């Protein structure tokens, strides 16, 4: 031990003495560090000796009291369980570094109960922090634990020593003060001394010894690389052989001592060696070959141990450095030498992910490492896209090969280990299907986009649900949000891009599919979801539908003319609704049934886009002949098929909205088609606006109950608000049409027997029929009375309008209110009409004993009389006015004789 300290002090002194400025403050800093480390070492040694004696005494007392019984630790950690199975007797005093857990922990076992393995002892001594620490605390826990657990001074000292040796070698290369052979030999001796000292201390001071071994192996890595690459003292084949030996040595030591920390520290040292010693002029082939050797060591360790941290360290270092090299130094002529290494690294870590799942304990076998399983294909495919960006169809072929690889690997695992590796098999199968599906669009448009993040995010959500890991679910959701950011801006597409086969649509579609997939799995996990996750399924469902439909509409907008866009988008929405319906039927996903309701708003949107504004036109144009009939058939089919699964409170409203849209669509199409017939006046097109709704309402009123679905099933809706509002709209339209002359050209005008007045009469008759049927019901109220008064008033107004139009067409009087009221003929005709109506009402009221009706007729006759007395009998038209007086007088005599005022009934009196 003293020899190791002497060598350590000598190396640091040599490094300090080579600083070009002897009086630099760094000398004092190094001296202070040395003194502090020495004092801390001796203090820690005394404390460790006392603790060992206390632990040994306590173990003897427990063995004498009762036989040890293993603790059932429900907070499993794969590394700890593996250590407990393969622990050797000489590693019993080892205190392993705690690993990040994959599941929520159970309460720790009582401290007096014996445990099986060092991991359980570590958890009993210091329980895990709860979730109250927050996400930041959980993320920083491994780093803090590294520098606070075990022997922190040792770990900091090894790091400082490693960087000191690296800077020492770099400084020696620049100054050439001592023969390079001696300097490298001194460093090698120091590394070997650390390695030997750590091996000898493995039994008494396991953590300390492992730290020394890791530092020694890292120094040997560094020295061999510098001797071969910088100083050319070692032939490259010999250097490679030595590095292979160091890789094997580190793997063997780590496996033999069950020392994950040694493997991680040695691997980090190996990866950092070429980075620290790089001059910028090296060969990437040499660098990647060196990394291939390091990764082969990680693969060898993965064959025996399931050390997740080691796998992730190798994965991050390898692909990060490869990506940095590609971004800074790659050119197309490097493809032949860079592509094989990328394939090799991908295959290595794909095999490592399989070994990690296979090497778990029996009750956890098949547990997968999500970041490695799903991050590897995303990172590798991104690097591959960069390499083949100048190769025609390069990314499409790469995605196809990658998809076949994952599908084949899933098939192999399913045949060999279906029960144990089911989760990993499903993950590989999903990746294979995704990349095989991406092959065609990537071949058509080989631009690689960040939409792949959405797929990885959805996969991470799936893993987080299957393994109950909230952190994985949060990470997956953040990935999906990040994938959507580039698509919020305008995406340029070349003119030759194809519809639904370009990066803009595929990116939006993948974001939508990923969100729907995440919503489904979060919905499946709602029993175990955290409080903040309860609203996520609804939000993700809405998010996915928005991206799916929005991406489709924007792509149609780019590739089609404006007239063809709305019906094409409606057809796209119909295809989407069919797929959603199949998914609801296949997976019994009740929440997805609400997504089926989105078809109706899209139909309204498409109708408005086709008929409103400057681009108004017919409905059945382009693919509209297929889209609109299919949309209505599909809308009612979905309402019928999923009636029990849809929200019951929304069904009456959706039936009413569907019926109103049907009326509006048929009306718009018929009116537009008739308006384009040559030779017809506007009155024909105007009449069509009342024809279609009136015909549908008449059919529904007299024959609707024969339809068992939907009319008979929802009778209250179809005989209520679904028809009341259209009838009210027709009455308003009828009132507005009174201002139109209604020229039926090319046909001659015949009172009542012309298109506009026939439609108006039909509307009024329909309203009268509804009023009569309403009045027959037991309950009456102001609404029913109001309907009757409104209908009677419109019918009276229509009769006057017919008289006015007749005067207009037969006498040539201009059809306007001022001109007609100044016409003597119109005044006489109106007086005669009102008199006849008064006669009819009084006779009917007398026969039916209805005083109100009789009084209405009498009031009307009184208006006629008052109007006659206001007429000026001088001037033109005096004879006509006198005749009117005579006729009205005779009518009053007839009424007085045949229709006297009915007596007041008791009910009326009350």
PDB file of N, CA, C and O in Angstrom, residues 141-167:
ATOM      1  N   UNK A 141     -29.274  11.662  -8.883  1.00  0.00           N
ATOM      2  CA  UNK A 141     -28.923  10.741  -7.799  1.00  0.00           C
ATOM      3  C   UNK A 141     -27.714   9.863  -8.136  1.00  0.00           C
ATOM      4  O   UNK A 141     -26.841   9.676  -7.292  1.00  0.00           O
ATOM      5  N   UNK A 142     -27.620   9.273  -9.365  1.00  0.00           N
ATOM      6  CA  UNK A 142     -26.432   8.447  -9.641  1.00  0.00           C
ATOM      7  C   UNK A 142     -25.124   9.222  -9.518  1.00  0.00           C
ATOM      8  O   UNK A 142     -24.140   8.710  -8.986  1.00  0.00           O
ATOM      9  N   UNK A 143     -25.108  10.481 -10.032  1.00  0.00           N
ATOM     10  CA  UNK A 143     -23.875  11.258  -9.960  1.00  0.00           C
ATOM     11  C   UNK A 143     -23.522  11.599  -8.519  1.00  0.00           C
ATOM     12  O   UNK A 143     -22.369  11.467  -8.090  1.00  0.00           O
ATOM     13  N   UNK A 144     -24.526  12.041  -7.759  1.00  0.00           N
ATOM     14  CA  UNK A 144     -24.270  12.367  -6.351  1.00  0.00           C
ATOM     15  C   UNK A 144     -23.857  11.119  -5.578  1.00  0.00           C
ATOM     16  O   UNK A 144     -22.951  11.154  -4.737  1.00  0.00           O
ATOM     17  N   UNK A 145     -24.499   9.995  -5.881  1.00  0.00           N
ATOM     18  CA  UNK A 145     -24.179   8.746  -5.181  1.00  0.00           C
ATOM     19  C   UNK A 145     -22.754   8.302  -5.483  1.00  0.00           C
ATOM     20  O   UNK A 145     -22.068   7.747  -4.625  1.00  0.00           O
ATOM     21  N   UNK A 146     -22.308   8.580  -6.727  1.00  0.00           N
ATOM     22  CA  UNK A 146     -20.946   8.164  -7.090  1.00  0.00           C
ATOM     23  C   UNK A 146     -19.905   8.888  -6.243  1.00  0.00           C
ATOM     24  O   UNK A 146     -18.913   8.306  -5.800  1.00  0.00           O
ATOM     25  N   UNK A 147     -20.147  10.178  -5.984  1.00  0.00           N
ATOM     26  CA  UNK A 147     -19.157  10.962  -5.268  1.00  0.00           C
ATOM     27  C   UNK A 147     -19.380  10.982  -3.754  1.00  0.00           C
ATOM     28  O   UNK A 147     -18.586  11.560  -3.031  1.00  0.00           O
ATOM     29  N   UNK A 148     -20.474  10.384  -3.284  1.00  0.00           N
ATOM     30  CA  UNK A 148     -20.732  10.403  -1.834  1.00  0.00           C
ATOM     31  C   UNK A 148     -20.690   9.029  -1.199  1.00  0.00           C
ATOM     32  O   UNK A 148     -20.465   8.915   0.004  1.00  0.00           O
ATOM     33  N   UNK A 149     -20.963   7.955  -1.953  1.00  0.00           N
ATOM     34  CA  UNK A 149     -20.961   6.615  -1.376  1.00  0.00           C
ATOM     35  C   UNK A 149     -19.582   6.001  -1.486  1.00  0.00           C
ATOM     36  O   UNK A 149     -18.733   6.443  -2.276  1.00  0.00           O
ATOM     37  N   UNK A 150     -19.377   4.930  -0.760  1.00  0.00           N
ATOM     38  CA  UNK A 150     -18.109   4.225  -0.822  1.00  0.00           C
ATOM     39  C   UNK A 150     -16.983   5.087  -0.264  1.00  0.00           C
ATOM     40  O   UNK A 150     -17.010   5.542   0.873  1.00  0.00           O
ATOM     41  N   UNK A 151     -15.993   5.336  -1.123  1.00  0.00           N
ATOM     42  CA  UNK A 151     -14.825   6.140  -0.754  1.00  0.00           C
ATOM     43  C   UNK A 151     -14.733   7.317  -1.720  1.00  0.00           C
ATOM     44  O   UNK A 151     -14.120   7.221  -2.777  1.00  0.00           O
ATOM     45  N   UNK A 152     -15.344   8.448  -1.397  1.00  0.00           N
ATOM     46  CA  UNK A 152     -15.355   9.552  -2.360  1.00  0.00           C
ATOM     47  C   UNK A 152     -13.976  10.121  -2.634  1.00  0.00           C
ATOM     48  O   UNK A 152     -13.692  10.540  -3.757  1.00  0.00           O
ATOM     49  N   UNK A 153     -13.125  10.147  -1.641  1.00  0.00           N
ATOM     50  CA  UNK A 153     -11.782  10.691  -1.859  1.00  0.00           C
ATOM     51  C   UNK A 153     -11.026   9.847  -2.877  1.00  0.00           C
ATOM     52  O   UNK A 153     -10.318  10.359  -3.748  1.00  0.00           O
ATOM     53  N   UNK A 154     -11.225   8.536  -2.789  1.00  0.00           N
ATOM     54  CA  UNK A 154     -10.570   7.656  -3.755  1.00  0.00           C
ATOM     55  C   UNK A 154     -11.058   7.955  -5.174  1.00  0.00           C
ATOM     56  O   UNK A 154     -10.270   8.070  -6.108  1.00  0.00           O
ATOM     57  N   UNK A 155     -12.361   8.083  -5.316  1.00  0.00           N
ATOM     58  CA  UNK A 155     -12.914   8.302  -6.655  1.00  0.00           C
ATOM     59  C   UNK A 155     -12.451   9.629  -7.229  1.00  0.00           C
ATOM     60  O   UNK A 155     -12.068   9.719  -8.406  1.00  0.00           O
ATOM     61  N   UNK A 156     -12.493  10.687  -6.422  1.00  0.00           N
ATOM     62  CA  UNK A 156     -12.030  11.987  -6.911  1.00  0.00           C
ATOM     63  C   UNK A 156     -10.533  11.933  -7.227  1.00  0.00           C
ATOM     64  O   UNK A 156     -10.065  12.495  -8.223  1.00  0.00           O
ATOM     65  N   UNK A 157      -9.798  11.230  -6.380  1.00  0.00           N
ATOM     66  CA  UNK A 157      -8.368  11.114  -6.637  1.00  0.00           C
ATOM     67  C   UNK A 157      -8.061  10.384  -7.922  1.00  0.00           C
ATOM     68  O   UNK A 157      -7.156  10.762  -8.665  1.00  0.00           O
ATOM     69  N   UNK A 158      -8.815   9.320  -8.223  1.00  0.00           N
ATOM     70  CA  UNK A 158      -8.589   8.585  -9.476  1.00  0.00           C
ATOM     71  C   UNK A 158      -8.875   9.470 -10.676  1.00  0.00           C
ATOM     72  O   UNK A 158      -8.134   9.489 -11.670  1.00  0.00           O
ATOM     73  N   UNK A 159      -9.971  10.247 -10.588  1.00  0.00           N
ATOM     74  CA  UNK A 159     -10.290  11.150 -11.703  1.00  0.00           C
ATOM     75  C   UNK A 159      -9.198  12.189 -11.889  1.00  0.00           C
ATOM     76  O   UNK A 159      -8.742  12.472 -13.007  1.00  0.00           O
ATOM     77  N   UNK A 160      -8.762  12.811 -10.779  1.00  0.00           N
ATOM     78  CA  UNK A 160      -7.703  13.814 -10.866  1.00  0.00           C
ATOM     79  C   UNK A 160      -6.421  13.188 -11.411  1.00  0.00           C
ATOM     80  O   UNK A 160      -5.722  13.768 -12.258  1.00  0.00           O
ATOM     81  N   UNK A 161      -6.118  11.989 -10.941  1.00  0.00           N
ATOM     82  CA  UNK A 161      -4.917  11.297 -11.416  1.00  0.00           C
ATOM     83  C   UNK A 161      -4.997  11.003 -12.903  1.00  0.00           C
ATOM     84  O   UNK A 161      -4.023  11.185 -13.642  1.00  0.00           O
ATOM     85  N   UNK A 162      -6.144  10.578 -13.367  1.00  0.00           N
ATOM     86  CA  UNK A 162      -6.294  10.248 -14.779  1.00  0.00           C
ATOM     87  C   UNK A 162      -6.045  11.473 -15.661  1.00  0.00           C
ATOM     88  O   UNK A 162      -5.300  11.435 -16.637  1.00  0.00           O
ATOM     89  N   UNK A 163      -6.681  12.591 -15.292  1.00  0.00           N
ATOM     90  CA  UNK A 163      -6.476  13.799 -16.085  1.00  0.00           C
ATOM     91  C   UNK A 163      -5.049  14.312 -15.952  1.00  0.00           C
ATOM     92  O   UNK A 163      -4.484  14.858 -16.913  1.00  0.00           O
ATOM     93  N   UNK A 164      -4.468  14.149 -14.760  1.00  0.00           N
ATOM     94  CA  UNK A 164      -3.081  14.568 -14.611  1.00  0.00           C
ATOM     95  C   UNK A 164      -2.142  13.795 -15.502  1.00  0.00           C
ATOM     96  O   UNK A 164      -1.250  14.353 -16.145  1.00  0.00           O
ATOM     97  N   UNK A 165      -2.340  12.473 -15.592  1.00  0.00           N
ATOM     98  CA  UNK A 165      -1.504  11.657 -16.477  1.00  0.00           C
ATOM     99  C   UNK A 165      -1.723  12.043 -17.932  1.00  0.00           C
ATOM    100  O   UNK A 165      -0.785  12.108 -18.733  1.00  0.00           O
ATOM    101  N   UNK A 166      -2.974  12.309 -18.302  1.00  0.00           N
ATOM    102  CA  UNK A 166      -3.247  12.701 -19.682  1.00  0.00           C
ATOM    103  C   UNK A 166      -2.543  14.006 -20.034  1.00  0.00           C
ATOM    104  O   UNK A 166      -1.896  14.122 -21.089  1.00  0.00           O
ATOM    105  N   UNK A 167      -2.648  15.002 -19.155  1.00  0.00           N
ATOM    106  CA  UNK A 167      -1.967  16.269 -19.423  1.00  0.00           C
ATOM    107  C   UNK A 167      -0.453  16.115 -19.360  1.00  0.00           C
ATOM    108  O   UNK A 167       0.281  16.810 -20.073  1.00  0.00           O
TER     109      UNK A 167
END
